[in-house]
CSV table of C-alpha atoms in Angstrom, one decimal:
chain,number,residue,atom,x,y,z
A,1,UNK,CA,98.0,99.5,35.8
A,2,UNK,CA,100.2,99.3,32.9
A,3,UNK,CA,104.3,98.9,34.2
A,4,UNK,CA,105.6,102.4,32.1
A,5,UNK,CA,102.8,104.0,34.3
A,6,UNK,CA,103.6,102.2,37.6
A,7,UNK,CA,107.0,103.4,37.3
A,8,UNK,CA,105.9,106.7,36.3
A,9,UNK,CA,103.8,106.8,39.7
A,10,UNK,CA,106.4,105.5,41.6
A,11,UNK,CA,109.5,107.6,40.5
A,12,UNK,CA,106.8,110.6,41.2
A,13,UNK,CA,106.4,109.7,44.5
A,14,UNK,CA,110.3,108.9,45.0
A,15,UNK,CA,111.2,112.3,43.8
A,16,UNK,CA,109.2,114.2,45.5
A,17,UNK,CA,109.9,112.3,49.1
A,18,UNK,CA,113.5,111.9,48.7
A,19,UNK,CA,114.7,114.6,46.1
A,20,UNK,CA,115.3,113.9,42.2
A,21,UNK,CA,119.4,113.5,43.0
A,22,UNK,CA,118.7,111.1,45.5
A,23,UNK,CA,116.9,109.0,44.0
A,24,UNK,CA,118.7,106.5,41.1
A,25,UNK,CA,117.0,104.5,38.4
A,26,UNK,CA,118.1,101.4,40.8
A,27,UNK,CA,115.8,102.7,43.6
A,28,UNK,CA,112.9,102.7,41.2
A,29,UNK,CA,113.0,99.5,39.9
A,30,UNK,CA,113.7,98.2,43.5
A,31,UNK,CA,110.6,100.2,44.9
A,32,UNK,CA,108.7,98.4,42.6
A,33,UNK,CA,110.0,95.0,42.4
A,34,UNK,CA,111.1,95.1,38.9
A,35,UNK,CA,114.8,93.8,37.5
A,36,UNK,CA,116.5,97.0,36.0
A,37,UNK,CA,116.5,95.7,32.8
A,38,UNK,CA,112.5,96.2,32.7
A,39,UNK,CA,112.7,99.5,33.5
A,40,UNK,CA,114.9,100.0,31.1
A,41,UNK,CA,112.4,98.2,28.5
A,42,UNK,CA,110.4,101.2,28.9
A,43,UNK,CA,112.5,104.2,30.0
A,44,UNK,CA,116.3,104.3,28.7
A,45,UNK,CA,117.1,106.6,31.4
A,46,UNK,CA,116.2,108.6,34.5
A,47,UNK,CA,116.4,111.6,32.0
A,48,UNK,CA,113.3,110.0,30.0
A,49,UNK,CA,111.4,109.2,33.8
A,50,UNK,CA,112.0,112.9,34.0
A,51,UNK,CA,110.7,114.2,30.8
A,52,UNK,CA,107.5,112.1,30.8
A,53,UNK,CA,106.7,113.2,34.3
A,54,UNK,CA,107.3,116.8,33.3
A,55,UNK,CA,105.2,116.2,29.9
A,56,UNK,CA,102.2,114.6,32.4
A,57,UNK,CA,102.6,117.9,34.8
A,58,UNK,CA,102.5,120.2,31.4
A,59,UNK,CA,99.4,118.4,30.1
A,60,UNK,CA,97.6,118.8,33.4
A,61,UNK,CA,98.6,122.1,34.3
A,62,UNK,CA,97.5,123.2,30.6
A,63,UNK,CA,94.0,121.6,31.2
A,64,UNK,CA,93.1,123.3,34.2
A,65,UNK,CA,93.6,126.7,32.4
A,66,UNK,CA,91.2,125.7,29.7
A,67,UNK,CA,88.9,128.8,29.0
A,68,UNK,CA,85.5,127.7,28.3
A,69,UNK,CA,84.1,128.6,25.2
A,70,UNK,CA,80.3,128.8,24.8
A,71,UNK,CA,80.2,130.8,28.0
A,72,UNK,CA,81.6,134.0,30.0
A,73,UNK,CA,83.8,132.6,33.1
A,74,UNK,CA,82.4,133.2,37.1
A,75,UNK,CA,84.4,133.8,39.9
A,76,UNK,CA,83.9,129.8,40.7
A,77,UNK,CA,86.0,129.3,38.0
A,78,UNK,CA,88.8,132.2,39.0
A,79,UNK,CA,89.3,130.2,42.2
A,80,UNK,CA,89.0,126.8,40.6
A,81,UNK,CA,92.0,128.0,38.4
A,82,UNK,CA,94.0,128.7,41.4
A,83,UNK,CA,93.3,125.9,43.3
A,84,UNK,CA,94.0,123.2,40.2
A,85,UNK,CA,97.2,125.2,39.7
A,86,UNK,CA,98.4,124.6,43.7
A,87,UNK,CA,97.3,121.1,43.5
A,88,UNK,CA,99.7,120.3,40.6
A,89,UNK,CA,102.7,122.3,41.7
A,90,UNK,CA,102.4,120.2,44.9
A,91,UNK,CA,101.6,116.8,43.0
A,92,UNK,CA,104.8,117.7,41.1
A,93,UNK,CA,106.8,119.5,43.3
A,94,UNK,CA,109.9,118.0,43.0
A,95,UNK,CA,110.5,119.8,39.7
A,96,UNK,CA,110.6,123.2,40.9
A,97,UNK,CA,112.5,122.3,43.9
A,98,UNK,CA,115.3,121.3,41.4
A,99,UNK,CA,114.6,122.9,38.3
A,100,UNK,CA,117.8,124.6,38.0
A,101,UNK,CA,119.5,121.7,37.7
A,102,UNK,CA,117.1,119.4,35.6
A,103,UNK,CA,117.2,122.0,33.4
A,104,UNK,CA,120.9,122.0,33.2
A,105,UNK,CA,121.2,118.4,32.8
A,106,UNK,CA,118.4,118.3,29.7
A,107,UNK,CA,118.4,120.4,26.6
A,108,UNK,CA,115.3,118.7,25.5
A,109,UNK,CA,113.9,119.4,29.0
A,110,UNK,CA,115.2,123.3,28.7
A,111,UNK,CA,113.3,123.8,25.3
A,112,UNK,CA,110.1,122.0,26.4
A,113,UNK,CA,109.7,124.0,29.6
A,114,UNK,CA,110.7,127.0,27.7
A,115,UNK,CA,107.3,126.2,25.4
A,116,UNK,CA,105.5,125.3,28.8
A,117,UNK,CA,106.1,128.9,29.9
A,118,UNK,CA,105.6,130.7,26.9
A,119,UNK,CA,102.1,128.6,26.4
A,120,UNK,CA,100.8,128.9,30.2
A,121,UNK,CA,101.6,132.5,30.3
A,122,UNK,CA,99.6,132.9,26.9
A,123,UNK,CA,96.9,131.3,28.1
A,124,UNK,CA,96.6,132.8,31.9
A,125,UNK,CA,96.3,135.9,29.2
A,126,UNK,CA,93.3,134.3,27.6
A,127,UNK,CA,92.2,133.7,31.5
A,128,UNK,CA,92.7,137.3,32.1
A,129,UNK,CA,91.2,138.5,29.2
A,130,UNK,CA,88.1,135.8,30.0
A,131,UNK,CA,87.7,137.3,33.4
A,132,UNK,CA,87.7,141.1,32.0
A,133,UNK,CA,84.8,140.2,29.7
A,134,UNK,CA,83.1,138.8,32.9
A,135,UNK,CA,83.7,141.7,34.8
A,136,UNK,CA,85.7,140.3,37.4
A,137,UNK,CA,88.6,142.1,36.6
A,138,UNK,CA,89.7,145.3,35.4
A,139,UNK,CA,93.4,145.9,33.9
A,140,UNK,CA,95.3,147.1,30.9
A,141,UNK,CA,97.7,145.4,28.6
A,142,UNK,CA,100.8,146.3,30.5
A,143,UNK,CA,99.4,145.6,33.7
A,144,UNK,CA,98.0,141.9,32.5
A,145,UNK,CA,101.6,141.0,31.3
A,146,UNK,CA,103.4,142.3,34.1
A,147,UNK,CA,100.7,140.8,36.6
A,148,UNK,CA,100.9,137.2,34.8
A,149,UNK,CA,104.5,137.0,34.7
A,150,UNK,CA,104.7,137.9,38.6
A,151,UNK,CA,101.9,135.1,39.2
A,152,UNK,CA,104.4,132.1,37.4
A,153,UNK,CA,107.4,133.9,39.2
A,154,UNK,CA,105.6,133.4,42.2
A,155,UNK,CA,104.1,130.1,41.5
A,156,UNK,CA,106.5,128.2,40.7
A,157,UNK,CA,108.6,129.8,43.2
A,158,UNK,CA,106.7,130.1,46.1
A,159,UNK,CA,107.9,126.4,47.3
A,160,UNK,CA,111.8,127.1,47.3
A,161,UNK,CA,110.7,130.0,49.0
A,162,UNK,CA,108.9,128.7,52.2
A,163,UNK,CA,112.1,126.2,52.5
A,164,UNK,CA,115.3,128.9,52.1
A,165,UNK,CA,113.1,131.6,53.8
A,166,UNK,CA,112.3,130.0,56.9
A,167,UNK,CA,109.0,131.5,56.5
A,168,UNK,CA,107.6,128.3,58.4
A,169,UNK,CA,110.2,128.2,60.5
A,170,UNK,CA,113.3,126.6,60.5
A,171,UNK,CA,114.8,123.8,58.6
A,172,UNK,CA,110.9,122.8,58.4
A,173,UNK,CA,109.8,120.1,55.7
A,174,UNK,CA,107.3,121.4,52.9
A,175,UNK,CA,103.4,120.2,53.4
A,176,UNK,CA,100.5,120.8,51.2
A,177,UNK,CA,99.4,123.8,53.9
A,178,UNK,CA,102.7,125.5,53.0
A,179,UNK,CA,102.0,125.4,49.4
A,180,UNK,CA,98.5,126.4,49.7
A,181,UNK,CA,99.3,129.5,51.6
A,182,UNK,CA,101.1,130.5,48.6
A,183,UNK,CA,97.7,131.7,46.8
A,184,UNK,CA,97.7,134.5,49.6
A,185,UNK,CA,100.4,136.2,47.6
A,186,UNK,CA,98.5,135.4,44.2
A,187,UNK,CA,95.2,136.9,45.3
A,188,UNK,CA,97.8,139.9,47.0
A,189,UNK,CA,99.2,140.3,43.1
A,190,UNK,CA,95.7,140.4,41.7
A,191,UNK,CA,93.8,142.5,44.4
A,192,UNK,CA,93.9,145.8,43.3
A,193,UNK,CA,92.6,144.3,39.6
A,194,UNK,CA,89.8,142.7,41.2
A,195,UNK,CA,86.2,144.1,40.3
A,196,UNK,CA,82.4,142.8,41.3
A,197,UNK,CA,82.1,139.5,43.4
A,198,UNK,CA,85.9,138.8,43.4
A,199,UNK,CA,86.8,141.9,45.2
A,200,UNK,CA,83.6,141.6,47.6
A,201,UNK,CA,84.7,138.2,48.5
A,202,UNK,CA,88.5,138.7,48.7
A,203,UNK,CA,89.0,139.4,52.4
A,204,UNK,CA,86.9,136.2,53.2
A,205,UNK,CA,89.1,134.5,50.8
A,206,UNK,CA,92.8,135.9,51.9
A,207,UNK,CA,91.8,135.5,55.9
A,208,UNK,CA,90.9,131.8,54.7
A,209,UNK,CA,94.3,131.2,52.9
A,210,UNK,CA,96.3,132.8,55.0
A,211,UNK,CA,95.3,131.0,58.3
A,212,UNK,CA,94.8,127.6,56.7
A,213,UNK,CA,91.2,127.7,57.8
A,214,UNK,CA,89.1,124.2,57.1
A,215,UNK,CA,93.4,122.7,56.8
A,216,UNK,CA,95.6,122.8,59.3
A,217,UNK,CA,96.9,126.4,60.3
A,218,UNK,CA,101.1,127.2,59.2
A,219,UNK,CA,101.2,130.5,60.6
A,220,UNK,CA,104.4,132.3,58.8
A,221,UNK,CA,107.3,132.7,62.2
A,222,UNK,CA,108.0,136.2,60.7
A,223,UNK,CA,105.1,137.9,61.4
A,224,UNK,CA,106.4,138.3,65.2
A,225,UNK,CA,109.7,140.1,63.8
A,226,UNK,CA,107.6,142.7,62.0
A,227,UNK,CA,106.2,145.0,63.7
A,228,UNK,CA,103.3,147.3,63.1
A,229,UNK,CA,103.2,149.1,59.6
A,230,UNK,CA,101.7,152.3,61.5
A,231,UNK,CA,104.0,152.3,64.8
B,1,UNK,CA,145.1,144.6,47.7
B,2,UNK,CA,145.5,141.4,50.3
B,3,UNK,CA,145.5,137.9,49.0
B,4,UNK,CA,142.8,137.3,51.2
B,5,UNK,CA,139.8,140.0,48.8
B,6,UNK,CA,142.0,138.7,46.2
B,7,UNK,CA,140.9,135.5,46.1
B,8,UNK,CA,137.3,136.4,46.9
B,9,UNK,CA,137.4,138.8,44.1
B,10,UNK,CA,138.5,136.4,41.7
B,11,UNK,CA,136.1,133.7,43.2
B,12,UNK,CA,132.9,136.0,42.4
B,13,UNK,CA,134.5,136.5,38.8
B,14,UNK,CA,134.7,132.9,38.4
B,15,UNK,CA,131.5,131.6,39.7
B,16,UNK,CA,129.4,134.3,38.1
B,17,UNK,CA,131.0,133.7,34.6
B,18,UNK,CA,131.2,129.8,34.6
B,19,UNK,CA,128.7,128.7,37.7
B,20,UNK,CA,130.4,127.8,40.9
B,21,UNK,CA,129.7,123.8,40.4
B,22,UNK,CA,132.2,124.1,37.6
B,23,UNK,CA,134.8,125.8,39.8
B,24,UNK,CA,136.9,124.5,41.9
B,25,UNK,CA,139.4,125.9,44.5
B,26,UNK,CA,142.6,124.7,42.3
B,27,UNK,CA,140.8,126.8,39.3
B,28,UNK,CA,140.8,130.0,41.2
B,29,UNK,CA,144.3,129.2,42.6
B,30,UNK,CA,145.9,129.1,39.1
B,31,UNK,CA,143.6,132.1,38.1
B,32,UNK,CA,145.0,134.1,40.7
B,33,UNK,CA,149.0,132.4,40.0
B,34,UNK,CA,149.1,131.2,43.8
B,35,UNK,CA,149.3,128.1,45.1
B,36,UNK,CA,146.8,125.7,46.0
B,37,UNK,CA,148.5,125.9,49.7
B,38,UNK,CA,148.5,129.8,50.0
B,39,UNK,CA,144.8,129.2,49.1
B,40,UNK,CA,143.9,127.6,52.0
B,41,UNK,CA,145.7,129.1,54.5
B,42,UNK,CA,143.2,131.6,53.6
B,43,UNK,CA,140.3,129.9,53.0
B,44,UNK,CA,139.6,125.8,54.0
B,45,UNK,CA,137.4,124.8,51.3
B,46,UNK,CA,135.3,126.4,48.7
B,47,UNK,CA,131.9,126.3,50.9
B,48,UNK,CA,134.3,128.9,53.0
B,49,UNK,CA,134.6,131.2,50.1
B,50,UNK,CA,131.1,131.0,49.0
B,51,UNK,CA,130.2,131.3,52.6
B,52,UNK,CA,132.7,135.0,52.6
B,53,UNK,CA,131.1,135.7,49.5
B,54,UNK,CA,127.3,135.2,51.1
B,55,UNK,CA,128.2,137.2,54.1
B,56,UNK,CA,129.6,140.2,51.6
B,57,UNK,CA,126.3,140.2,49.3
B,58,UNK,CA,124.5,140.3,52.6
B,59,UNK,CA,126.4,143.3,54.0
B,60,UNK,CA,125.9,145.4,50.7
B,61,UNK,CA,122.2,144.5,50.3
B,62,UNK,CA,121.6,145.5,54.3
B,63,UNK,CA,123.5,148.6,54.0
B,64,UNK,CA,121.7,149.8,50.7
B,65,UNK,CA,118.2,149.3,52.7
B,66,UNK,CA,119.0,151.6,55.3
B,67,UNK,CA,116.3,154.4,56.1
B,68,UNK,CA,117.7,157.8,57.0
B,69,UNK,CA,116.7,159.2,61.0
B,70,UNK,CA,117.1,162.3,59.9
B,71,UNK,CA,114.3,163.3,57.6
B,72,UNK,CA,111.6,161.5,55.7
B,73,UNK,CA,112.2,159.1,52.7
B,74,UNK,CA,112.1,160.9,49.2
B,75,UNK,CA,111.1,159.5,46.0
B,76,UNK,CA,114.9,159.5,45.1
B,77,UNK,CA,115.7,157.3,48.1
B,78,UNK,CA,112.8,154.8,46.5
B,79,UNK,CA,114.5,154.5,43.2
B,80,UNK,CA,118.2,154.4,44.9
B,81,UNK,CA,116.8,150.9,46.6
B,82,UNK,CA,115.5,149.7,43.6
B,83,UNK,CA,118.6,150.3,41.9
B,84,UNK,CA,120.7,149.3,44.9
B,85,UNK,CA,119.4,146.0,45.0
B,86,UNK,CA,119.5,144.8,41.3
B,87,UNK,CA,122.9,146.1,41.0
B,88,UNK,CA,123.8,143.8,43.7
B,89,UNK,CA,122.0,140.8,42.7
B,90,UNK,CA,124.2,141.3,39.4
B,91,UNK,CA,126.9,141.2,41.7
B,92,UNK,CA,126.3,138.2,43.0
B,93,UNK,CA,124.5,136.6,40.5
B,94,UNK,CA,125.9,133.0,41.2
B,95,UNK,CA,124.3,132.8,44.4
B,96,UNK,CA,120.8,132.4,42.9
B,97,UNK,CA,121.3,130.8,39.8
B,98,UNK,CA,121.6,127.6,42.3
B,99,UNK,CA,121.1,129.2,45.6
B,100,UNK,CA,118.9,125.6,46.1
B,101,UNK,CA,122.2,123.4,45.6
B,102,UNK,CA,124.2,126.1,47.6
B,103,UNK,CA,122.0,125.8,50.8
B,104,UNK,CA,121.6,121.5,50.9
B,105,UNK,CA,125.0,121.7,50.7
B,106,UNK,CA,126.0,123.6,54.1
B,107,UNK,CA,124.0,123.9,56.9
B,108,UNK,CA,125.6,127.0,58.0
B,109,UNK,CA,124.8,128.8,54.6
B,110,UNK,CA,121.1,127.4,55.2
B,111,UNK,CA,120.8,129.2,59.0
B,112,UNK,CA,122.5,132.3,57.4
B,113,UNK,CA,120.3,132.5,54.2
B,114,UNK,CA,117.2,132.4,56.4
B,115,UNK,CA,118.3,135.2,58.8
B,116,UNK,CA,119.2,136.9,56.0
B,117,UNK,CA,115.8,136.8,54.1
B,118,UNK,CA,114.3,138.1,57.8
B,119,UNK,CA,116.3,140.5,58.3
B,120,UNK,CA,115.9,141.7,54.2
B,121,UNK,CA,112.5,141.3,54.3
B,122,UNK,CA,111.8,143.1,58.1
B,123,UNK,CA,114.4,146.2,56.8
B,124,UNK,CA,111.9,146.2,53.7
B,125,UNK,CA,109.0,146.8,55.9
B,126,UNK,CA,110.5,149.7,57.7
B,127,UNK,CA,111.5,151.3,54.4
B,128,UNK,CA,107.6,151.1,53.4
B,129,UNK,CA,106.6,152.2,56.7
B,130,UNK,CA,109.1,155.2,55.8
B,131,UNK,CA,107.7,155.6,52.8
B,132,UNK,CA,104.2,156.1,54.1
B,133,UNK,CA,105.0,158.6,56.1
B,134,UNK,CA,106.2,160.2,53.4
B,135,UNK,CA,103.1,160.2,51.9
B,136,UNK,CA,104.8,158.0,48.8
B,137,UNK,CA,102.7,154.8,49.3
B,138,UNK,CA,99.3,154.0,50.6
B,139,UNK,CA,98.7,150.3,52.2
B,140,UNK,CA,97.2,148.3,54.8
B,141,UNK,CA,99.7,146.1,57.3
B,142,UNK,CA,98.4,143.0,55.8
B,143,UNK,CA,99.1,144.2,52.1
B,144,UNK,CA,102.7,145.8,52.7
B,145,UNK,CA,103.4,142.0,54.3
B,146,UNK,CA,102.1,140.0,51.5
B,147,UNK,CA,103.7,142.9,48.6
B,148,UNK,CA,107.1,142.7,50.7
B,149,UNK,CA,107.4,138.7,50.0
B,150,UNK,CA,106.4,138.4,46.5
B,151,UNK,CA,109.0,141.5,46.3
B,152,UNK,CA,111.7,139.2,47.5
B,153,UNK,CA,110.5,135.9,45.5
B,154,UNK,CA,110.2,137.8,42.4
B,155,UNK,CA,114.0,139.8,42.7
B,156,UNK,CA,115.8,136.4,43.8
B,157,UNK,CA,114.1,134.1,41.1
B,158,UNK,CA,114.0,137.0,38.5
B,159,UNK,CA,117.4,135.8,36.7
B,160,UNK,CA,116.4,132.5,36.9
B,161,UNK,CA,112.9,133.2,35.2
B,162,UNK,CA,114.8,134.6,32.6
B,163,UNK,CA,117.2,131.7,31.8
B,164,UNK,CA,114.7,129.0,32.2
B,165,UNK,CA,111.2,130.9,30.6
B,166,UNK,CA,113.2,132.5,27.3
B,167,UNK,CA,111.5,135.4,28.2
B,168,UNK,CA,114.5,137.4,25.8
B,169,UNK,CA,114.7,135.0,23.5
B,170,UNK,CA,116.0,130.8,23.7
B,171,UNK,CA,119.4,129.7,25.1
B,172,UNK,CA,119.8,134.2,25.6
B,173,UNK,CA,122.9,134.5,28.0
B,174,UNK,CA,121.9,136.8,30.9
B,175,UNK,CA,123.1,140.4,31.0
B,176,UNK,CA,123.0,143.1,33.0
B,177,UNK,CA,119.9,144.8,31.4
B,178,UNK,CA,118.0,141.7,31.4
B,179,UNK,CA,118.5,142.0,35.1
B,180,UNK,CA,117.2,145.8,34.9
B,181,UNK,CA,114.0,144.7,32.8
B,182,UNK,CA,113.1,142.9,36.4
B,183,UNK,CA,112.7,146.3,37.7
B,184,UNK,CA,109.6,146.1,35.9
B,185,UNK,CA,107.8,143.4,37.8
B,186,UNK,CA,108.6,145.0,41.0
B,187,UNK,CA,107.2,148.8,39.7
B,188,UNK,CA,103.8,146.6,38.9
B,189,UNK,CA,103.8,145.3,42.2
B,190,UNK,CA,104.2,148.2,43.8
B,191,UNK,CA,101.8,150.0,41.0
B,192,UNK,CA,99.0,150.1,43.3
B,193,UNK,CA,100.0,151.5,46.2
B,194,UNK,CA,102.0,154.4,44.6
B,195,UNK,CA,100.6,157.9,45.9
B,196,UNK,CA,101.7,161.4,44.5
B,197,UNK,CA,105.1,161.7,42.7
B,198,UNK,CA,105.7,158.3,43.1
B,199,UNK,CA,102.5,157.6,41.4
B,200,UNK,CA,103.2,160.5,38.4
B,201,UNK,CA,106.4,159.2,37.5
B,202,UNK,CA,105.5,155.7,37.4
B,203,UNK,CA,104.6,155.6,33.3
B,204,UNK,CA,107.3,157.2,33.0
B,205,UNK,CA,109.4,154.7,34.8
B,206,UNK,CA,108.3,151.9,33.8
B,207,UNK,CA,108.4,152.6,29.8
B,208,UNK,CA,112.2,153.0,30.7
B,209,UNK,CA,112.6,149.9,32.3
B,210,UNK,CA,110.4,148.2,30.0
B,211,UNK,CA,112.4,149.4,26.9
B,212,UNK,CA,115.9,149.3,28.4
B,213,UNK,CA,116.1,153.2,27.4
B,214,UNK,CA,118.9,154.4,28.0
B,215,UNK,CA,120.4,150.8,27.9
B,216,UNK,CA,120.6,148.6,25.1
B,217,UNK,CA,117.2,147.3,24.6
B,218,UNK,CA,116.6,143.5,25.4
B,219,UNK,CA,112.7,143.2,24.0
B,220,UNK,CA,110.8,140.2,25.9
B,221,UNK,CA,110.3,137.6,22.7
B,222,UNK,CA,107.0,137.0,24.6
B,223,UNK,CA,105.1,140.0,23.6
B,224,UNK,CA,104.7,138.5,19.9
B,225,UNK,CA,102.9,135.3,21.4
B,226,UNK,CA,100.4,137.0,23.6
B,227,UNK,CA,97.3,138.7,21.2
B,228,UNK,CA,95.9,142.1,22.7
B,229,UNK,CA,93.5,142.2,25.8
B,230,UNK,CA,90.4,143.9,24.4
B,231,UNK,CA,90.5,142.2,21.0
């Protein structure tokens, strides 16, 4: 592997372990048995590090939402959408853990993930609209825009959530069966849209994210505080 | 008024208008004309201040999610939440611009942040239970759980969506009715479960949160970028 990659890898993996702010450009180059001055051959700053691993997270996330075109899209691909989409935030998660403040720091950053929004929330549209044709889904215009801009609120989101919440528990570190739990309250947005197959197979599907099943099983500490809906 | 609310009035002032990383206790000092000493014989440090500040935001948004004993929940008393709890997040508006800074920084905010969100989020379930006895809402235990979380993630991350996304527009300063517009996404949330007047006035409702009527009328730049649903 090429160096600007290996220190894109490794400043991932940094980031995400040991937070973006604790982590310097020093640390990197250590990591990776590099002097500073190589790293700084091929990024000028932590600033750049950031920007490329955002622009590698924007290409992937923008590739798992490709609509096919020479065919109508199947409930396969409705889950595979959701699924790629997890798998990223969690790959990546260190920028929404943070994002406040990288955004602060960065203009450049602030007007590319300002594009990155406006373009993933056009094309989860085009998904929308791709599962309407195919009969997954039923929903108007207003509902679709509201619906879609509740799904990246929640998305990109969800993660903070489980850690300021406590919905895990307390002061409990963030694993990829946290994250995954958060597609429980994407299928919860999208249920009552749901038509055909997807609403036939949405209980299976919710009981299956929501205990972990086939992953290890987070069970949320809250549910003990609330008590029955019908008491 | 005592010194004391004084300088947590003037606190909330400042950190809303300027963020409360570029505010330190000296600033708020000189804003108030007391000295630096006077300050903290009040208050120790500024994670005191904040933490006053927390506790106050918490008190308001508790009270305003109270459910009468006396008689059943009206559609009025739905609205009055909704309203309730937007007004305050203006309030308090600095707390979740970088509520994720706020909490790594003190421990106690962190333990007192995640009672709060149970305590929120378990009062919200017993205004929905109220609600379905008044005959306002129809849903299932597991839905009013899953609707009562993304409620939360989408209010506290609504201002922050709108900052980061340019959902009004690029580099828009948040207002008040861009606040409002997130009533929006919580009326499509609920959308579904809405039975009898509640269900009648929701077009209604939503068209006025949507436009801002009666507001000035921030208009979501997004709407240009996305193309119709049926075309």
């Amino acid at each position: 592997m090429k160096t600007k990659d290996r220190i894109l890898l490794k400043s991932l993996e940094l980031f995400n372990a040991d937070g973006e702010r604790n982590v310097t450009t020093n640390h990197i180059s250590a990591a990776l048995n590099i002097s500073p001055g190589n790293l700084y051959y091929h990024y000028r700053s932590k600033e750049d590090i950031i920007f490329a691993l955002f622009q590698a997270y924007q290409a992937s996330m923008l590739t798992s939402l490709g609509v096919p075109t020479d065919r109508v899209l199947t409930y396969e691909d409705k889950m595979g959408y959701l699924e790629a989409i997890f798998n990223q935030l969690w790959e990546y998660r260190f920028l929404h853990r943070d994002l406040g403040h990288l955004l602060e720091e960065s203009q450049r950053l602030r007007r590319a993930y300002r594009e990155f929004a406006r373009e993933v929330m056009a094309q989860a549209y085009r998904v929308y609209a791709g599962l309407r044709e195919a009969d997954l889904v039923i929903l108007e215009e207003h509902e679709a825009r509201a619906l879609i801009v509740n799904i990246w609120i929640i998305t990109t989101n969800w993660a903070s959530f489980v850690t300021s919440s406590g919905f895990f528990g307390d002061e409990v570190a963030l694993d990829r069966n946290h994250l995954r739990r958060g597609l429980v309250q994407i299928l919860s947005l999208e249920a009552p849209y749901l038509k055909g197959v997807a609403r036939e197979k949405l209980p299976e599907l919710w009981r299956r994210y929501e205990l972990g099943e086939d992953e290890s099983r987070p069970t949320p500490s809250q549910s003990v505080e609330l008590g029955g809906l019908t008491d």
